[in-house]
Short mmCIF file of C-alpha atoms and ligand atoms in Angstrom, two decimals:
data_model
loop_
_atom_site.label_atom_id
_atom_site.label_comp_id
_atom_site.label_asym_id
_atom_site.label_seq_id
_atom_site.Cartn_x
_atom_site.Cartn_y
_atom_site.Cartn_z
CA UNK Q 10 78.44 -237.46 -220.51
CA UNK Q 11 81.88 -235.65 -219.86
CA UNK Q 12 83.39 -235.10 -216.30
CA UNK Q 13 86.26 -233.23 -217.15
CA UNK Q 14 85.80 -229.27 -216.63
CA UNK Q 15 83.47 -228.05 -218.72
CA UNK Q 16 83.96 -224.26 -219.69
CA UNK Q 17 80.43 -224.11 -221.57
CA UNK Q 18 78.03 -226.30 -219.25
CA UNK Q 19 74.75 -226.49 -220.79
CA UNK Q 20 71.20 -228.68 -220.88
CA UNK Q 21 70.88 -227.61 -217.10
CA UNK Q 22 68.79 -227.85 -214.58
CA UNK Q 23 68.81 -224.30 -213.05
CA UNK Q 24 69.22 -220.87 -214.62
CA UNK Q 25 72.95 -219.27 -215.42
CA UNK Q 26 74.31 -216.65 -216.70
CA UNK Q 27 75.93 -215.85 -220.08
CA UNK Q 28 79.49 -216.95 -220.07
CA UNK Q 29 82.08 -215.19 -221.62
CA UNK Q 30 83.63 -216.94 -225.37
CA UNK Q 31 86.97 -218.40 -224.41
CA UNK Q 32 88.31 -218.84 -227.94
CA UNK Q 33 88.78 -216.18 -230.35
CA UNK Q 34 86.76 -215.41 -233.34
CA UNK Q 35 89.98 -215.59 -235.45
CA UNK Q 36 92.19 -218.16 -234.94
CA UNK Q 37 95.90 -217.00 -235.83
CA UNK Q 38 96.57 -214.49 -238.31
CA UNK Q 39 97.04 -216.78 -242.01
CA UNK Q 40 96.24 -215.27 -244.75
CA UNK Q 41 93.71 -215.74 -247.32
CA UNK Q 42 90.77 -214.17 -249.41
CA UNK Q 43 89.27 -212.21 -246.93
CA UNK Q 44 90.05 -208.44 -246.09
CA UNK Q 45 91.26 -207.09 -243.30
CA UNK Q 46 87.93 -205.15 -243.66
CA UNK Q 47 86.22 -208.14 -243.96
CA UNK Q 48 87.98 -210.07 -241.00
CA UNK Q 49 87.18 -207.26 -238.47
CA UNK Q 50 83.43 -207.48 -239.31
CA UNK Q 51 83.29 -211.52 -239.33
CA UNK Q 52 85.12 -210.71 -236.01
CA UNK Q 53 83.19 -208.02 -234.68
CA UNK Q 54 79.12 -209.49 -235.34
CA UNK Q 55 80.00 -213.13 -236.52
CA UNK Q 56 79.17 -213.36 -239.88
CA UNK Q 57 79.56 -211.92 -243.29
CA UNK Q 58 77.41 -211.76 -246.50
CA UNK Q 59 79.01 -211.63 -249.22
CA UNK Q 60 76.50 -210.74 -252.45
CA UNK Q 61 76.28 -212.77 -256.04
CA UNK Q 62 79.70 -214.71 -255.08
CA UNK Q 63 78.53 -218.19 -258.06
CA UNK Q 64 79.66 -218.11 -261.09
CA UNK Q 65 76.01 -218.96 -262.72
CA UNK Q 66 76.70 -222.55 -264.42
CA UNK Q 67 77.69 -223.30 -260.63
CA UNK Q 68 74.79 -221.72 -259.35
CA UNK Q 69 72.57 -223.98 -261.70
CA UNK Q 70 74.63 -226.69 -261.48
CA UNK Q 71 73.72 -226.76 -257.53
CA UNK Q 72 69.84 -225.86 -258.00
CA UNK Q 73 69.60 -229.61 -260.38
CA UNK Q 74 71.89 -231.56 -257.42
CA UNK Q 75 69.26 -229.87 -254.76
CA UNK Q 76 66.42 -231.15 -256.95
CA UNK Q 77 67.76 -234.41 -257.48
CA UNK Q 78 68.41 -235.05 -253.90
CA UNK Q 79 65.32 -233.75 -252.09
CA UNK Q 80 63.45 -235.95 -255.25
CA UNK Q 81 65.09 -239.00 -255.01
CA UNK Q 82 62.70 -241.67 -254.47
CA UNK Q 83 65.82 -244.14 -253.38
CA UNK Q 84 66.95 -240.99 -251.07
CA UNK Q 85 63.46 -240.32 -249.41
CA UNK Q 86 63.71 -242.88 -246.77
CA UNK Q 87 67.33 -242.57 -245.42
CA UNK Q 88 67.37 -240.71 -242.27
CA UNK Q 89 69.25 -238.19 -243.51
CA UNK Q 90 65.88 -236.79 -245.14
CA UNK Q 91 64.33 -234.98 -242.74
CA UNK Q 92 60.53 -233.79 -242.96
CA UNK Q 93 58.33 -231.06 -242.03
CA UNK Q 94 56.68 -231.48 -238.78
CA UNK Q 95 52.92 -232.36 -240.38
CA UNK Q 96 53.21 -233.64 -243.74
CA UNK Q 97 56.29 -235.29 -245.83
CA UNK Q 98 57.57 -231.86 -247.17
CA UNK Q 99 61.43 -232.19 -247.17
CA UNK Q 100 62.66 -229.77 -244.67
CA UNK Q 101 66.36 -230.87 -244.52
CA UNK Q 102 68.84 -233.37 -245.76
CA UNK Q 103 72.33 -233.93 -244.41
CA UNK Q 104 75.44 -235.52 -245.54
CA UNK Q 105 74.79 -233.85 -249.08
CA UNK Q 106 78.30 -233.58 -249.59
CA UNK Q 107 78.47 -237.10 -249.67
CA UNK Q 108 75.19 -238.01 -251.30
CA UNK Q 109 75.96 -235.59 -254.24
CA UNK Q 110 78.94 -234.80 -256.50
CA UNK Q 111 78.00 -231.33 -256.82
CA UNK Q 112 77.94 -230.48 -253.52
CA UNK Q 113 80.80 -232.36 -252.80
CA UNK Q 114 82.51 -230.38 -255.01
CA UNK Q 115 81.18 -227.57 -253.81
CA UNK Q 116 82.64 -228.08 -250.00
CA UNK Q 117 85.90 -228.22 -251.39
CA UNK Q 118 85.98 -225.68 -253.18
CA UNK Q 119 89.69 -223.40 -252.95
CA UNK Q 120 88.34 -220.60 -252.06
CA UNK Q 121 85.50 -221.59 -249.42
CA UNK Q 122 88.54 -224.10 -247.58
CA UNK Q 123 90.75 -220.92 -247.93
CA UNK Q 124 88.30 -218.78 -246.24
CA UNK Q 125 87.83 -221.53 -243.31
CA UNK Q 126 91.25 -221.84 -242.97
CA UNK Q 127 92.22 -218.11 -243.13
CA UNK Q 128 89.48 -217.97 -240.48
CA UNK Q 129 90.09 -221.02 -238.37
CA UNK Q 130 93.93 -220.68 -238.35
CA UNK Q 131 94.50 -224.50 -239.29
CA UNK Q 132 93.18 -226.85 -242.05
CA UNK Q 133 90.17 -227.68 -241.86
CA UNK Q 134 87.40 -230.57 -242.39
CA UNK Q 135 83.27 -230.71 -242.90
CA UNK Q 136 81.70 -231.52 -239.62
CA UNK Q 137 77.89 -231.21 -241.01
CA UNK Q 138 76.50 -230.57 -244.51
CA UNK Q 139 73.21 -230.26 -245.05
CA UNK Q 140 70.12 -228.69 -247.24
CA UNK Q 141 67.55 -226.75 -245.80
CA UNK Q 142 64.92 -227.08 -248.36
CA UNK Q 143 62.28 -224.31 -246.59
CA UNK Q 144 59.37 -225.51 -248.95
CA UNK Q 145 56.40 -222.46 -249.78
CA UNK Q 146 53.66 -221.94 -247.80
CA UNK Q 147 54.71 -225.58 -245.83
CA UNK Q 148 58.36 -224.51 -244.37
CA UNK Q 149 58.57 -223.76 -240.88
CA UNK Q 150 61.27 -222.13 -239.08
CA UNK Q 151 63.92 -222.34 -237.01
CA UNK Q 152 64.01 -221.29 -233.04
CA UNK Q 153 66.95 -219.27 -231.91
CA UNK Q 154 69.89 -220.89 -231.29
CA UNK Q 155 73.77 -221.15 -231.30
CA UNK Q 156 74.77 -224.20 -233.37
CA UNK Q 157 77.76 -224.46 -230.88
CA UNK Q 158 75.42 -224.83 -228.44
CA UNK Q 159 73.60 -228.27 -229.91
CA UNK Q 160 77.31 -229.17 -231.45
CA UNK Q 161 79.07 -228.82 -227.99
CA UNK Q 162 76.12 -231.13 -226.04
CA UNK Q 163 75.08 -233.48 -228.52
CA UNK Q 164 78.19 -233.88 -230.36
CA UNK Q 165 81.08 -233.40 -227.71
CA UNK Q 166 82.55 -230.21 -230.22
CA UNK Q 167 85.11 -228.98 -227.16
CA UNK Q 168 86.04 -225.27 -228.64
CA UNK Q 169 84.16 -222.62 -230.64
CA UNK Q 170 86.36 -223.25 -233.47
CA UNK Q 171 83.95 -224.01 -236.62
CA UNK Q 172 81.83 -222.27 -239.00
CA UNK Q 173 79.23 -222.60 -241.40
CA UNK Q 174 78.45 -221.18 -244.88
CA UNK Q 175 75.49 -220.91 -246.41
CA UNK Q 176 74.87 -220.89 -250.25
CA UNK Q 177 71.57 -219.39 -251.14
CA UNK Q 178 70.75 -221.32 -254.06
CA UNK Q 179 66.68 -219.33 -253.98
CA UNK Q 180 66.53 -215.44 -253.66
CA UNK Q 181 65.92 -215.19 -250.19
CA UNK Q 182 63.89 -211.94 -249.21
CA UNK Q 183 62.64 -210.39 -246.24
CA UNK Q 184 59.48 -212.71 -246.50
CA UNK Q 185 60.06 -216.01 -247.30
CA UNK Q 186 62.08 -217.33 -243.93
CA UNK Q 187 65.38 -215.91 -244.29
CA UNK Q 188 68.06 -216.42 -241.28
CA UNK Q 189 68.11 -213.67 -238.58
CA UNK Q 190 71.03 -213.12 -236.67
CA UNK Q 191 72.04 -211.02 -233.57
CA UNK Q 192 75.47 -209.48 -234.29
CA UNK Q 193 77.88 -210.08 -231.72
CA UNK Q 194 76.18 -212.62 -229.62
CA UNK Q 195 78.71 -215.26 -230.50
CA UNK Q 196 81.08 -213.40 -227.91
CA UNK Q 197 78.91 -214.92 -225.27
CA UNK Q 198 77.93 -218.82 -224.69
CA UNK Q 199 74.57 -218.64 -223.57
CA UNK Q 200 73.68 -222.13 -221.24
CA UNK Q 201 70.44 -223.54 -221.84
CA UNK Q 202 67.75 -225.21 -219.59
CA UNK Q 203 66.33 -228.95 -219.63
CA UNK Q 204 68.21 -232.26 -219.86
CA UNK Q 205 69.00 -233.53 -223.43
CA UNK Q 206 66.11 -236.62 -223.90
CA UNK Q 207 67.76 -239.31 -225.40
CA UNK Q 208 67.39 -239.56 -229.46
CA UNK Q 209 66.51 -235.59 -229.43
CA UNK Q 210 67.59 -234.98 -232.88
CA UNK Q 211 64.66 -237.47 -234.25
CA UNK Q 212 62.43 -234.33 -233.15
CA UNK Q 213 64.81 -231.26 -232.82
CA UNK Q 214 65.73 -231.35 -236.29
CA UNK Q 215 62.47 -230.77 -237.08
CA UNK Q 216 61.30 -228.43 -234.23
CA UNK Q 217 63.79 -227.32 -231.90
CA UNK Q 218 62.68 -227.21 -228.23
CA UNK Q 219 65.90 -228.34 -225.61
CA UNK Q 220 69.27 -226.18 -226.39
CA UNK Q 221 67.20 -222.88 -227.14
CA UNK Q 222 68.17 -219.70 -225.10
CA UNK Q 223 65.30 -218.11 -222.66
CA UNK Q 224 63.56 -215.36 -223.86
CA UNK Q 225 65.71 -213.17 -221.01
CA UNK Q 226 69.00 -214.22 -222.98
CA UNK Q 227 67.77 -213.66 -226.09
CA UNK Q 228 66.32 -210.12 -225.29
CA UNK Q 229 69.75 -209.11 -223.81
CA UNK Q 230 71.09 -210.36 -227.20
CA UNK Q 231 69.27 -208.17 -228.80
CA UNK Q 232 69.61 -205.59 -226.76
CA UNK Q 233 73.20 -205.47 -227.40
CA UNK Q 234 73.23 -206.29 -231.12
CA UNK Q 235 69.65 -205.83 -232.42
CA UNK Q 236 69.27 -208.04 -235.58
CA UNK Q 237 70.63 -208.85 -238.94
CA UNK Q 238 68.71 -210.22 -241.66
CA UNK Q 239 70.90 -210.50 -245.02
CA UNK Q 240 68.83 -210.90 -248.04
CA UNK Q 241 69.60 -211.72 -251.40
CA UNK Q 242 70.20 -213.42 -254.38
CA UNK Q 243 70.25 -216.85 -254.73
CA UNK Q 244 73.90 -217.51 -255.43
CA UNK Q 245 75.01 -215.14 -252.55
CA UNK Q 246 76.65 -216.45 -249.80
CA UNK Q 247 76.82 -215.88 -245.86
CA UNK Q 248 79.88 -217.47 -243.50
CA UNK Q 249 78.72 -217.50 -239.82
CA UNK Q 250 80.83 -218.26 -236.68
CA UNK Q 251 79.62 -221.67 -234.72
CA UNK Q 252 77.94 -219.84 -231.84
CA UNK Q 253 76.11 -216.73 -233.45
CA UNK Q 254 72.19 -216.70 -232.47
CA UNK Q 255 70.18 -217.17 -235.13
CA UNK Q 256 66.64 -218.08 -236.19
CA UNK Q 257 64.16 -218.20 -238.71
CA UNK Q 258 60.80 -217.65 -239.42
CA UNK Q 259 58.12 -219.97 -241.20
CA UNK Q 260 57.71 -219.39 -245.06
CA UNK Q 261 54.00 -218.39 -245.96
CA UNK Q 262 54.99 -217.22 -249.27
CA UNK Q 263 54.58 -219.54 -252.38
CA UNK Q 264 58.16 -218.82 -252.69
CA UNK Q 265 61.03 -221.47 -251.48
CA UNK Q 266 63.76 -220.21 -249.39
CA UNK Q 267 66.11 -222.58 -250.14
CA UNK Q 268 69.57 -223.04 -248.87
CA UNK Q 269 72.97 -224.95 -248.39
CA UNK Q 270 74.96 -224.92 -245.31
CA UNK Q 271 78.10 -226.58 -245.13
CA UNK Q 272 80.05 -226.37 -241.44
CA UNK Q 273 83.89 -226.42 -241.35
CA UNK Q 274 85.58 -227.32 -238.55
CA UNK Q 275 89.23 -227.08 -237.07
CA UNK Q 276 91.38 -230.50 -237.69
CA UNK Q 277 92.12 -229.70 -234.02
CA UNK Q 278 88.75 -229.03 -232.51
CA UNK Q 279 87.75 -233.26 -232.88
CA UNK Q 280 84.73 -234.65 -230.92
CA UNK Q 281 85.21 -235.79 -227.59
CA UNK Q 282 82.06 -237.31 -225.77
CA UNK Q 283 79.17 -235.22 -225.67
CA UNK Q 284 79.13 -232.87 -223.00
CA UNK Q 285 75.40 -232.57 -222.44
CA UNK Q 286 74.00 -236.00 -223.89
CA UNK Q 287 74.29 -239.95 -223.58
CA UNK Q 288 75.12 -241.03 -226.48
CA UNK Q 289 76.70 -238.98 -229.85
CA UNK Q 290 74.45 -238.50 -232.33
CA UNK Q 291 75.16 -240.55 -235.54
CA UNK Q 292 77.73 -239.63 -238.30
CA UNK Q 293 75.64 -238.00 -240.44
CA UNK Q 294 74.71 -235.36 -238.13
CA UNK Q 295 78.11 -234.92 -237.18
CA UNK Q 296 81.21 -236.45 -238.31
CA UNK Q 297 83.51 -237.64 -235.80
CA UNK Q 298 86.43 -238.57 -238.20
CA UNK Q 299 88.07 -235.47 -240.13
CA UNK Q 300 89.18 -236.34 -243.45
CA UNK Q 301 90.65 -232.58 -244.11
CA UNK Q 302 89.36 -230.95 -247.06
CA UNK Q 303 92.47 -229.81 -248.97
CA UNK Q 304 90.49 -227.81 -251.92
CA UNK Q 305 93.70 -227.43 -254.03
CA UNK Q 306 92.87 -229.66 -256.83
CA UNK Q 307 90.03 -227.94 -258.83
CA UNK Q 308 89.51 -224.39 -259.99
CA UNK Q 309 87.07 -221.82 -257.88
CA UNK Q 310 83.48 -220.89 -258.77
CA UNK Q 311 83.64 -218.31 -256.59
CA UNK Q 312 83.92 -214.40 -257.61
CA UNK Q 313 86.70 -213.64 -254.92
O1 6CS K 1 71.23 -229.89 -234.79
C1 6CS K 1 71.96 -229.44 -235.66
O2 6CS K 1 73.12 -229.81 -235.79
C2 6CS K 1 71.41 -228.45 -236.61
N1 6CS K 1 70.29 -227.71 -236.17
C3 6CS K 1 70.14 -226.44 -236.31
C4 6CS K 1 68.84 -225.82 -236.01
N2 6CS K 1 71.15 -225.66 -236.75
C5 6CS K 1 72.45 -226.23 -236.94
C6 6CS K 1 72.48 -227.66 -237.20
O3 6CS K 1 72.37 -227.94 -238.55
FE1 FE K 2 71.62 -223.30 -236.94
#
């Protein structure tokens, strides 16, 4: 556990209030595929959909590597699968980007890494991939949280410089589980309550229950923001800063909700010791050795 001031103390033991983000939203002013438009609002609520962005032999070309991994009898007992809480549904896997060409190809994409870095201000490296499979009727949801939040405790992720994106490779519609997101919340780090137990991620990944905001934080979230829920077509995409609340509900439509999120992070945000844990949780969870992504070499699948 870290000793060194800690801006965004969290996994307490006692109540605290919100603290104010210390980093900004946009890091620098490079340029890149995104508006100015389009900046301000990724600025202003944290996150941006952008509609139908796959070219479609991409789009089906991710839809067979999803298959193939969440099928893979060879894959099925790596921990990187992870299962619904009752019964061997495949809720997640992580590392895709390095269990699949596909979606390796995918990460480094020009125009995702161009995005990232327009956004981040630097280049840029994957910290987490992962699928989030949200089977029919089975899938269960997601509590609210910030994914800074888990990164910054478990992982030792010092600054709120990262972001995900999210590839909906499913439509997903208002009821089969999409994400729901208070705009704005990222400008404030919200501290949790309860002590990290040690190995949390064998259970948090599949039901979150230490790092989740109280009910009182997540009201005055709302209360401030209200809530987002961008729905779509599978081969739409949504970019979302590190520490935006978000959740999601359980699917009980016969309908799959499924997505991939891939999380960029600064070359100069690296992981230093966790700040609220023991030990780091392992590599494929969260890489602790940035390789940047350069994404010059191949041509864009992306309408932008
Ligand atoms: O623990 C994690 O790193 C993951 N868990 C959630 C619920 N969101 C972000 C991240 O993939
Ligand atoms: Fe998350």
């Amino acid at each position: 556990m870290q000793t060194v001031h800690d801006p965004y103390r969290t996994r307490l033991t006692a109540a605290s209030q919100p603290i104010e983000r210390q980093e900004p939203v946009i890091h620098g002013n490079k340029s890149g595929p995104l508006s100015q438009a389009q900046l301000q609002q990724f600025d202003e609520d944290g996150f941006l959909f952008l509609p139908d962005m796959l070219e479609p032999h991409a789009l089906a070309a991710l839809q067979r590597a999803l298959a193939e991994v969440c099928h893979d009898q060879q894959l099925k007992h790596l921990p990187e699968v992870v299962t619904e809480p009752q019964g061997d549904a495949v809720r997640s896997v992580f590392r895709v980007h390095e269990l699949h060409s596909t979606m390796e190809k995918m990460t480094s994409d020009p125009a995702f890494v161009a995005i990232a870095e327009q956004i981040l201000g630097s280049q840029v490296y994957i910290h987490q991939s992962r699928i989030n499979d949200k089977p029919g009727i089975v899938g269960k949801g997601f509590n609210w949280h910030s994914d800074f939040e888990t990164w910054h405790a478990e992982d030792g992720m010092p600054k709120m410089r990262a972001l995900s994106v999210s590839v909906l490779l499913t439509d997903n519609e208002p009821f089969n589980g999409p994400l729901m997101l208070i705009p704005g919340s990222h400008k404030q780090f919200y501290p949790t309550l309860g002590e990290t137990p040690k190995a949390n991620w064998q259970t948090s990944l599949k039901a979150q229950q230490v790092g989740v905001p109280s009910p009182e934080h997540i009201r005055q979230a709302y209360q401030h923001g209200g809530i987002k829920m961008p729905t779509g077509k599978a081969g739409s995409v949504l970019i979302f800063d590190c520490n935006v609340l978000h959740a999601s509900a359980e699917n009980l439509s016969p309908l799959p909700r499924r997505n991939l999120f891939f999380v960029y992070n600064s070359i100069n945000n690296k992981m230093n010791k966790p700040y609220g844990a023991e030990t780091p949780r392992p590599d494929y969870l969260a890489e602790r050795t940035p390789y940047p992504v350069s994404g010059r070499r191949q041509r864009s699948v992306l309408a932008i």
